[in-house]
Short mmCIF file of C-alpha atoms and ligand atoms in Angstrom, two decimals:
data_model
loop_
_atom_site.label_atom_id
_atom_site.label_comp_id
_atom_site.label_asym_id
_atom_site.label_seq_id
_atom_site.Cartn_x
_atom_site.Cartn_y
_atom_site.Cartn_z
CA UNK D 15 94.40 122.14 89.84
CA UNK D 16 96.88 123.34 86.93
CA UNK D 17 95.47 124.22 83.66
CA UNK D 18 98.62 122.34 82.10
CA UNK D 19 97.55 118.94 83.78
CA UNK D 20 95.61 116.37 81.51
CA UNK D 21 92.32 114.84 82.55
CA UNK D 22 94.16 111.57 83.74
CA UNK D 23 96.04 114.18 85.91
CA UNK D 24 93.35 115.90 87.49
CA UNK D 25 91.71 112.99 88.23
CA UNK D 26 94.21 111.16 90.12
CA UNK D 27 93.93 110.59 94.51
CA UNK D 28 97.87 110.16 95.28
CA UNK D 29 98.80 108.10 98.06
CA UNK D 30 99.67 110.41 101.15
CA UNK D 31 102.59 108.68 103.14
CA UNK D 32 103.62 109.09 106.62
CA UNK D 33 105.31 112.15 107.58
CA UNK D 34 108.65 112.67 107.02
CA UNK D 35 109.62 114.91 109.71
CA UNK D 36 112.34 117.52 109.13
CA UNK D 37 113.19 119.58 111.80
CA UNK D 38 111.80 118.66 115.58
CA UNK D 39 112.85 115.36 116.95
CA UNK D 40 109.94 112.75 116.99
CA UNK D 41 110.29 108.99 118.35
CA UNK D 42 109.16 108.18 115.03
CA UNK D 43 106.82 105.26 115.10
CA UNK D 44 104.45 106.25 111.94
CA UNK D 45 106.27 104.64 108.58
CA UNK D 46 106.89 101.14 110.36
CA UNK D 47 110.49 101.66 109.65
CA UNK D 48 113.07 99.13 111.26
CA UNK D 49 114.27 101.01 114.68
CA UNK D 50 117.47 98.90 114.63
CA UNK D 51 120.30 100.04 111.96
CA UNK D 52 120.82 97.43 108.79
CA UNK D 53 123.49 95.10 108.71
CA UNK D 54 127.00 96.46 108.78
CA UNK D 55 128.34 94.24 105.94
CA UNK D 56 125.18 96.37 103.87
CA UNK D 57 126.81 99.80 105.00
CA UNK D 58 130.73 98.32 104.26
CA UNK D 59 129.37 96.87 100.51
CA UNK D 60 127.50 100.22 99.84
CA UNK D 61 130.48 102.69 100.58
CA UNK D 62 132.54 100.16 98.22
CA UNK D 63 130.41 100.64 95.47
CA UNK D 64 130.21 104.15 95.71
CA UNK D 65 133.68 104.40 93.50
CA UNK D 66 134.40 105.52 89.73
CA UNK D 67 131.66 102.85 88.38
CA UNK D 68 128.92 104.75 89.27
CA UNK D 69 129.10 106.47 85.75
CA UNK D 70 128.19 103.41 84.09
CA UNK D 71 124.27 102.61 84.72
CA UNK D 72 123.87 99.66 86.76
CA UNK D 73 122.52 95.68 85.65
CA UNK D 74 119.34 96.54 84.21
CA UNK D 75 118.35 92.68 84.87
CA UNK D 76 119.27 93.13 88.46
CA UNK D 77 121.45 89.56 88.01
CA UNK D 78 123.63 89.17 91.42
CA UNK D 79 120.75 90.75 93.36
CA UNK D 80 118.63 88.13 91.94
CA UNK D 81 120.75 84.98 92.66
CA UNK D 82 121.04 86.12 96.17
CA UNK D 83 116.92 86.76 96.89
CA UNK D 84 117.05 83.40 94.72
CA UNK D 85 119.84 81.31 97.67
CA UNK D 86 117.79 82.93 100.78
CA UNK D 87 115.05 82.28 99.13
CA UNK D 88 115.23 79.26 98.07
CA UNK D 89 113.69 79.61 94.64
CA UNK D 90 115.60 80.05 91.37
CA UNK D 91 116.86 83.65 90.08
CA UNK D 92 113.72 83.69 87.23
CA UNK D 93 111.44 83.33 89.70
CA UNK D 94 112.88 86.64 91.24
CA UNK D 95 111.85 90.30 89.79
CA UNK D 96 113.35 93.50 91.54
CA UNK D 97 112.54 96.87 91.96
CA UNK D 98 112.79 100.54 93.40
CA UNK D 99 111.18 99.42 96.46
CA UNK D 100 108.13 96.80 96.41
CA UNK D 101 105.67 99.86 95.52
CA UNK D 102 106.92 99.77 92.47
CA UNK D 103 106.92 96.47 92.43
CA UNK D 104 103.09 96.33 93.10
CA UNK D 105 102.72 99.59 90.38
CA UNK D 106 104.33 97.15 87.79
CA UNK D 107 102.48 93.96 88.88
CA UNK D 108 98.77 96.06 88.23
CA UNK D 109 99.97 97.41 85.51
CA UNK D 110 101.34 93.97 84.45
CA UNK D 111 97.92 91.59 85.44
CA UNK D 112 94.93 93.52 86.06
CA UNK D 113 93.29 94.75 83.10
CA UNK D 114 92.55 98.41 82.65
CA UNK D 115 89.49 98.10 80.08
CA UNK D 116 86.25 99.34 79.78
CA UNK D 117 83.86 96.74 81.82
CA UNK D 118 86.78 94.83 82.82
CA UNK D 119 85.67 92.43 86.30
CA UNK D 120 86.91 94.18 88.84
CA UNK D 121 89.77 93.34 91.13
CA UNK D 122 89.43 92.56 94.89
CA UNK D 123 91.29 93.87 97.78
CA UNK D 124 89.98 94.05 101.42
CA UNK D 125 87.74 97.37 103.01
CA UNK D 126 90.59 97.78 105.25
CA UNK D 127 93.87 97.43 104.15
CA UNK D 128 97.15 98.97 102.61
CA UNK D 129 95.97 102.43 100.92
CA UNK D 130 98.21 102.33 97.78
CA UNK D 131 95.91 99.61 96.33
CA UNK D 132 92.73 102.00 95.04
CA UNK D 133 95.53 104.68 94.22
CA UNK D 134 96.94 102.22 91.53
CA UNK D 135 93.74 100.78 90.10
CA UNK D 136 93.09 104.60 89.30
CA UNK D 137 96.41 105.50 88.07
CA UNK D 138 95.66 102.07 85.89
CA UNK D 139 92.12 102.56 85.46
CA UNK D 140 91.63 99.17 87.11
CA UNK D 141 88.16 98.36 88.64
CA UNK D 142 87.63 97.41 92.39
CA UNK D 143 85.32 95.87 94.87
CA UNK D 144 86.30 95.71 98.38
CA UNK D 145 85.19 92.83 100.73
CA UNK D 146 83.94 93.73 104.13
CA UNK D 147 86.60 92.98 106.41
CA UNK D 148 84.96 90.83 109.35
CA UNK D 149 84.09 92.63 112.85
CA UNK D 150 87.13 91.37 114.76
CA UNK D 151 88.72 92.51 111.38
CA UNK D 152 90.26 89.60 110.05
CA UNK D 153 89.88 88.72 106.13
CA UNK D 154 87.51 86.28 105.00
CA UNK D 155 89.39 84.05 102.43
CA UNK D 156 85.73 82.71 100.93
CA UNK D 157 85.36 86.36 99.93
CA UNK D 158 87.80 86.35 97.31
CA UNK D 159 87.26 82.76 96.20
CA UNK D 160 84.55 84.32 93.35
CA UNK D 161 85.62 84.61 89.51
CA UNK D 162 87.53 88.30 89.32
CA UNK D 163 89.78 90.48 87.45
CA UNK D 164 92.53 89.33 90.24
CA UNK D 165 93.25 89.27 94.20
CA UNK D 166 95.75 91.56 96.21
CA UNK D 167 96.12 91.91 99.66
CA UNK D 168 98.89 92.25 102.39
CA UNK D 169 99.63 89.33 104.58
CA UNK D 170 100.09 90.08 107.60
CA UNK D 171 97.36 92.88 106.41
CA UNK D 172 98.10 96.47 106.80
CA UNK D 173 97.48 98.67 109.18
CA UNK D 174 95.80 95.88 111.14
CA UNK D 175 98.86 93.82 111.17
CA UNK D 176 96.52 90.02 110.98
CA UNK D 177 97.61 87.27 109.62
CA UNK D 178 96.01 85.29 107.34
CA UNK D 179 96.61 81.53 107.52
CA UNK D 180 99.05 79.98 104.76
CA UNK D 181 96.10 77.28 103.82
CA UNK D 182 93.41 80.11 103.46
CA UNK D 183 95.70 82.44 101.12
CA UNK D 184 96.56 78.89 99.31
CA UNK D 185 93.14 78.65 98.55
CA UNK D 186 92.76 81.65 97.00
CA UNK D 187 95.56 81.31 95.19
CA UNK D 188 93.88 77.86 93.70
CA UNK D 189 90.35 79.00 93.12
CA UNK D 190 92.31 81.26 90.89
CA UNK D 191 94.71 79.13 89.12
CA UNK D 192 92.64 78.31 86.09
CA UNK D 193 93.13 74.32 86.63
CA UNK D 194 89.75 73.34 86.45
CA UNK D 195 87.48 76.16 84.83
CA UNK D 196 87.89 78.66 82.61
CA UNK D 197 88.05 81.48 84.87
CA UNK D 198 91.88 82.27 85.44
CA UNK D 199 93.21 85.79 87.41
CA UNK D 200 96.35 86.81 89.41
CA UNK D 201 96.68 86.74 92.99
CA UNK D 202 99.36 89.10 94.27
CA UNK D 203 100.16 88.71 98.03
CA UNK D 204 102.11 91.60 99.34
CA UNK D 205 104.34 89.93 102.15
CA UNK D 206 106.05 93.61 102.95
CA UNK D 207 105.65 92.37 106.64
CA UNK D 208 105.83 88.31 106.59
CA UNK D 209 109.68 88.21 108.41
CA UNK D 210 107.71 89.37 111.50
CA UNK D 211 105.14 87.01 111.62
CA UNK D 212 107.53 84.32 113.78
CA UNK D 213 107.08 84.72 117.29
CA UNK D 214 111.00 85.57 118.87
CA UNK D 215 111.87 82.04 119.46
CA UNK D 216 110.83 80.59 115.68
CA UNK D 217 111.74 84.00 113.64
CA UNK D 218 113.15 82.02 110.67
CA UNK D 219 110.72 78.99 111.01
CA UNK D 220 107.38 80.84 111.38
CA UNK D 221 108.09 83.56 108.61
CA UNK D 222 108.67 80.41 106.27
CA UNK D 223 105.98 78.63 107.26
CA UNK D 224 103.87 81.48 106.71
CA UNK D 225 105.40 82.64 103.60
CA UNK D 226 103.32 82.12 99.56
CA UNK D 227 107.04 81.65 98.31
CA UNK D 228 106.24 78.13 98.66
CA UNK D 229 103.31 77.75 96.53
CA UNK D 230 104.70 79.18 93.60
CA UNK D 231 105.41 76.28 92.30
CA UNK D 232 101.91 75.09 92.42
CA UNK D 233 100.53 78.18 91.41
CA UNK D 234 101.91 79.76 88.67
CA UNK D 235 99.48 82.50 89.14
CA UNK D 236 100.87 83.75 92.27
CA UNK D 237 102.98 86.41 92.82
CA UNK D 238 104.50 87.25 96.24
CA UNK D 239 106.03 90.83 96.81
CA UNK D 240 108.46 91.73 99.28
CA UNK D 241 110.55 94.64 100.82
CA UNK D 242 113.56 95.60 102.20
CA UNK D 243 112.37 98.95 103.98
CA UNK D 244 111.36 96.83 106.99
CA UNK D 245 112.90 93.56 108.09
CA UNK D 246 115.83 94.61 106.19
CA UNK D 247 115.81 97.96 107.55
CA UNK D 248 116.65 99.82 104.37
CA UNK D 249 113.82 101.84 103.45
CA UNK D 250 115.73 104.63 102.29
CA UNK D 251 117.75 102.45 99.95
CA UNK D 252 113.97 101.69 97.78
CA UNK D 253 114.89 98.22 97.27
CA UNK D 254 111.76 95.55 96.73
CA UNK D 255 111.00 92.43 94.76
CA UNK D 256 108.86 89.93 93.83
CA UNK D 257 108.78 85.94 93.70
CA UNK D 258 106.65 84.24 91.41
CA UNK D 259 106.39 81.90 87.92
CA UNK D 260 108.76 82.60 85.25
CA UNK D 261 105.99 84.06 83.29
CA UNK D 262 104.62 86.59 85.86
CA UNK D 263 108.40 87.38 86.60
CA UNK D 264 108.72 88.38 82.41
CA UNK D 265 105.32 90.16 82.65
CA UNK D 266 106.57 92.16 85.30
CA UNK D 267 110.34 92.85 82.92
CA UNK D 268 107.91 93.87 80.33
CA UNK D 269 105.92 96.94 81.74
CA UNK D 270 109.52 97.91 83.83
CA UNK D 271 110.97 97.87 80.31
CA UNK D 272 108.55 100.20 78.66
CA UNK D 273 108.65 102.50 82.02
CA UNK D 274 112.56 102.58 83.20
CA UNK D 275 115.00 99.99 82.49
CA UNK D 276 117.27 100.68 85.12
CA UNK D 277 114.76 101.35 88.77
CA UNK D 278 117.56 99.80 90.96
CA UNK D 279 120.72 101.26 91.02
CA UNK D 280 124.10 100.12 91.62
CA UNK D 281 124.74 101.33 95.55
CA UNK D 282 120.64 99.60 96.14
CA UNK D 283 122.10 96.56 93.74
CA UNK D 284 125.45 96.69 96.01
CA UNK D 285 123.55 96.69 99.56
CA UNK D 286 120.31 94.39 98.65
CA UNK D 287 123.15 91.44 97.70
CA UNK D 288 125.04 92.46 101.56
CA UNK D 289 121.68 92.26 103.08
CA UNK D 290 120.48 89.01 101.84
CA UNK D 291 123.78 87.23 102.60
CA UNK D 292 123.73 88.55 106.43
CA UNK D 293 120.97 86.24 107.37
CA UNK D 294 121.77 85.84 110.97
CA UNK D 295 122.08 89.84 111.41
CA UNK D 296 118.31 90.60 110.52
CA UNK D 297 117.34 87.21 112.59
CA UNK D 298 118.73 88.57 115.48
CA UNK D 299 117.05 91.99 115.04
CA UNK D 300 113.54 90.71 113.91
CA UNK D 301 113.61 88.68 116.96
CA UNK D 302 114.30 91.74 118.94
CA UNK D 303 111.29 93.52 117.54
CA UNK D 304 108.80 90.72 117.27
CA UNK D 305 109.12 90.55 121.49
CA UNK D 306 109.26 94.25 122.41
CA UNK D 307 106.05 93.92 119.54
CA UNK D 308 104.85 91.25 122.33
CA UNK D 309 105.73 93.07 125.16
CA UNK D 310 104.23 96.57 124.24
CA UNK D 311 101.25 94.52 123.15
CA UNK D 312 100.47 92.51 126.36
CA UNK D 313 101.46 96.29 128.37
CA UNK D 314 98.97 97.59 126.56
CA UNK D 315 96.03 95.17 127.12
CA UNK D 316 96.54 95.99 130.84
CA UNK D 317 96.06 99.33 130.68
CA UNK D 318 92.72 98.29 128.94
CA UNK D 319 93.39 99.28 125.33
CA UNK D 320 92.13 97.22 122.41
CA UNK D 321 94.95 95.57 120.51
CA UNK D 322 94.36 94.09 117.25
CA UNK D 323 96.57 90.32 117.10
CA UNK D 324 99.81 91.63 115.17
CA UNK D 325 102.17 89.31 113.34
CA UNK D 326 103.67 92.81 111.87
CA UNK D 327 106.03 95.01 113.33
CA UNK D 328 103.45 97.24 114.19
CA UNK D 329 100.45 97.69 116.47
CA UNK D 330 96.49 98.58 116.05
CA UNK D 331 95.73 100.30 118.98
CA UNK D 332 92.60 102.39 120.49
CA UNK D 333 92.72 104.32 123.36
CA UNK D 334 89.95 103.25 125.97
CA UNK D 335 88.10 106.65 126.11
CA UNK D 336 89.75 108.99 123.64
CA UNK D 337 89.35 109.20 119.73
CA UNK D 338 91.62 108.17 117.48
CA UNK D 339 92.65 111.72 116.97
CA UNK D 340 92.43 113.21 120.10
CA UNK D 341 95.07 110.35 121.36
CA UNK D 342 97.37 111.17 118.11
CA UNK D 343 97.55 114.58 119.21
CA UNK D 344 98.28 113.96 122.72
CA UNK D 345 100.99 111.89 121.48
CA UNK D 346 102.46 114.14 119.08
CA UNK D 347 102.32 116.90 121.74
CA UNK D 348 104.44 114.54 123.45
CA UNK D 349 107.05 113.88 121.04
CA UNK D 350 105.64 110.88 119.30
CA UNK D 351 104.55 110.23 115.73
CA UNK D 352 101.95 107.35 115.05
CA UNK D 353 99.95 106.97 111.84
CA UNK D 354 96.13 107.48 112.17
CA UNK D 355 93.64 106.61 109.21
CA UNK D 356 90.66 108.59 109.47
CA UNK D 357 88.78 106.23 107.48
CA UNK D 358 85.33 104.75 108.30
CA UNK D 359 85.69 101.76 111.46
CA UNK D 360 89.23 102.38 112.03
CA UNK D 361 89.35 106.22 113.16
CA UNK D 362 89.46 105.19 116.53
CA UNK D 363 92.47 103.31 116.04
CA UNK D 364 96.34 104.07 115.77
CA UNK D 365 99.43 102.44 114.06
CA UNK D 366 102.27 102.34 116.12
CA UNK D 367 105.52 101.20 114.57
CA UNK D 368 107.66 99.13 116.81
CA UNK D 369 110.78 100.88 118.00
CA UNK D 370 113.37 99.92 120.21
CA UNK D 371 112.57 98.91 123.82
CA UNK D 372 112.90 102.48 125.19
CA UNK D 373 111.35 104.16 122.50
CA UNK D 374 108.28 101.96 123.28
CA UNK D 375 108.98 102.97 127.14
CA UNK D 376 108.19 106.42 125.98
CA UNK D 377 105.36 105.56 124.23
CA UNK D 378 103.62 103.68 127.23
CA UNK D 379 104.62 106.08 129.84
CA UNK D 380 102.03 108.27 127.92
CA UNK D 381 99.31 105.79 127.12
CA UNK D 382 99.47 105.46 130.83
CA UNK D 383 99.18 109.01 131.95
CA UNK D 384 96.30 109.44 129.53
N1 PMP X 292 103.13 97.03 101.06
C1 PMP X 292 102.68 97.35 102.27
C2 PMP X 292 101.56 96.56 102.86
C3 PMP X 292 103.26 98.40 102.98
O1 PMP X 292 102.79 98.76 104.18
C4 PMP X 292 104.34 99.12 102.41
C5 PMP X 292 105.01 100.25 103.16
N2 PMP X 292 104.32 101.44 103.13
C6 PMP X 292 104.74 98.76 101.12
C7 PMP X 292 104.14 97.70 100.48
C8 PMP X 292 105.82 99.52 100.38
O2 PMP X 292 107.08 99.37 100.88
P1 PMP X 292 108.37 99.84 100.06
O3 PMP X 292 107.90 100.58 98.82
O4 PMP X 292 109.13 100.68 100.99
O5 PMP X 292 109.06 98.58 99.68
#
């Protein structure tokens, strides 16, 4: 505590992310980063922009980046918002739909789930409730189909890495849509992991079957965020956006404008266009992941671990016998970095980032001597 801080100051919880080590080599499976390097047309168009232009500021409407997300997307370029990775994104999208006021209904989010969400109704001053997650930890839609001051959740869900099905998150999306009652709110899906919900021989087909980007169109209440830390492997470029109704999409310009009108800069602007263009690059390395994800997951089972079913690039994992943090120190001791929540009916758990195939290797060699 500073004396110079102001009350809104003191009072914040920040949002503690995964360690970043600097000096001792980890296999580094805590930040479910992509193992596999991005696309080499993203590295060639990034060292090309890096020239004399750089001391103008970059397209504060984010144009060329937007007509690409818009082709791959399949959606038109004002249905596409983008942003210093997609927690900004999310930031902007509270700030821009959930309302901040005095006995304002509270938003939703599930018990168990990504841990930015209570650190930005706070930082907004944004009621909550949190729905139970069920005991096999899956989401029940019904839950959130209850008049509210708006819906967000991650699907697949994080850190359990479950899917919910496209008809169930459609639903929500409906009760919510103000068609036929009065009651009207925002449902933000945060699809950070939805390029990994395929299985390795449908990558492209499941992720867009399983993608809200389709019901935009129906639901002009919807907003869909993504990112391009994980199937696009750049999370150190902070590149994220989201797709949704023209009118969320101008919401969203509104708070960025009255916050920073320029959060994506010209080598992230440069890079996010390679990246969406190389299609067949990240298909080939999603598919890669999703079946080591398969293969760890199955080796795991044997050994008698509980696996959670993940359509993420990550596992939920507890050890047979040991806590949560006894096995994340044994690991650590080891060389390995995992992400453990010490929060009430997960403790017992770890998040394990997929890495490449003999990363993994490592990583079960010690769950089996363990
Ligand atoms: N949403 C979820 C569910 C996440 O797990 C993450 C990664 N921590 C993010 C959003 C943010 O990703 P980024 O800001 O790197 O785009």
């Amino acid at each position: 505590m500073s004396k110079f801080w102001n009350s809104r100051t003191r009072e914040l919880s920040p949002y503690i992310p995964g360690e970043q080590p600097q000096n001792r080599q980890y296999i580094k499976l805590n930040t479910n980063e992509n193992p596999y390097p991005p696309s080499p047309a993203v590295i060639e168009a990034i060292t090309r922009a890096a020239n004399e232009r750089l001391r103008l500021y970059p397209d504060p409407s984010c144009t060329a980046l937007r007509d690409a997300v818009a082709e791959r997307r399949r959606v038109k370029p004002e249905q596409v918002f983008a942003g210093n990775g997609s927690d900004e994104v999310i930031a902007f999208a509270f700030a821009a739909f959930f309302e901040g006021a005095y006995r304002a209904a509270p938003i939703l989010f599930p018990s168990i789930t990504y841990s930015f969400y209570p650190v930005y109704a706070h930082l907004w001053g944004i009621p909550y409730e949190c729905p139970r997650v069920q005991e096999d930890f899956s989401i029940n839609h019904t839950d959130y189909l209850k008049a509210c001051g708006g819906v967000v959740f991650p699907n697949p869900n994080a850190p359990t890495g479950m899917l919910m099905r496209p008809e169930h998150v459609r639903a929500i999306a409906q009760y919510h849509a103000g068609q036929s009652r009065r009651h009207h709110a925002v449902v933000i899906v945060d699809e950070a992991y939805i390029d990994f919900a395929g299985y390795a021989d449908a990558v492209q087909h499941a992720a867009r079957q399983t993608s809200a980007v389709h019901y935009i169109e129906e639901y002009p209440n919807l907003l869909t965020v993504h990112t391009l830390s994980k199937s696009a492997s750049l999370a150190g470029l902070r590149l994220g956006f989201a797709i949704g109704n023209e009118e969320l999409i101008e919401g969203l310009c509104r708070v960025r404008d009255s916050f920073n009108s320029y959060p994506v800069d010209r080598l992230a602007l440069a890079g996010g266009i390679a990246a969406m263009k190389d299609a067949a690059y990240y298909e080939a390395i999603t598919r890669t992941v999703i079946a080591t994800r398969e293969r760890v997951s199955a080796a795991l089972v044997e050994k008698g671990y509980a696996v959670l079913p993940s359509r993420a690039n990550f596992l939920f994992v507890r050890h047979p016998a040991m806590s949560g943090s006894e096995f994340f120190t044994v690991l650590r001791n080891a060389g390995i970095l995992v992400r453990h929540f010490n929060k009430e009916r997960i403790a017992d758990f770890l998040r394990v980032s997929i890495g490449t195939d003999a990363e993994m290797d490592a990583f079960l060699t010690v769950c089996g001597s363990t």
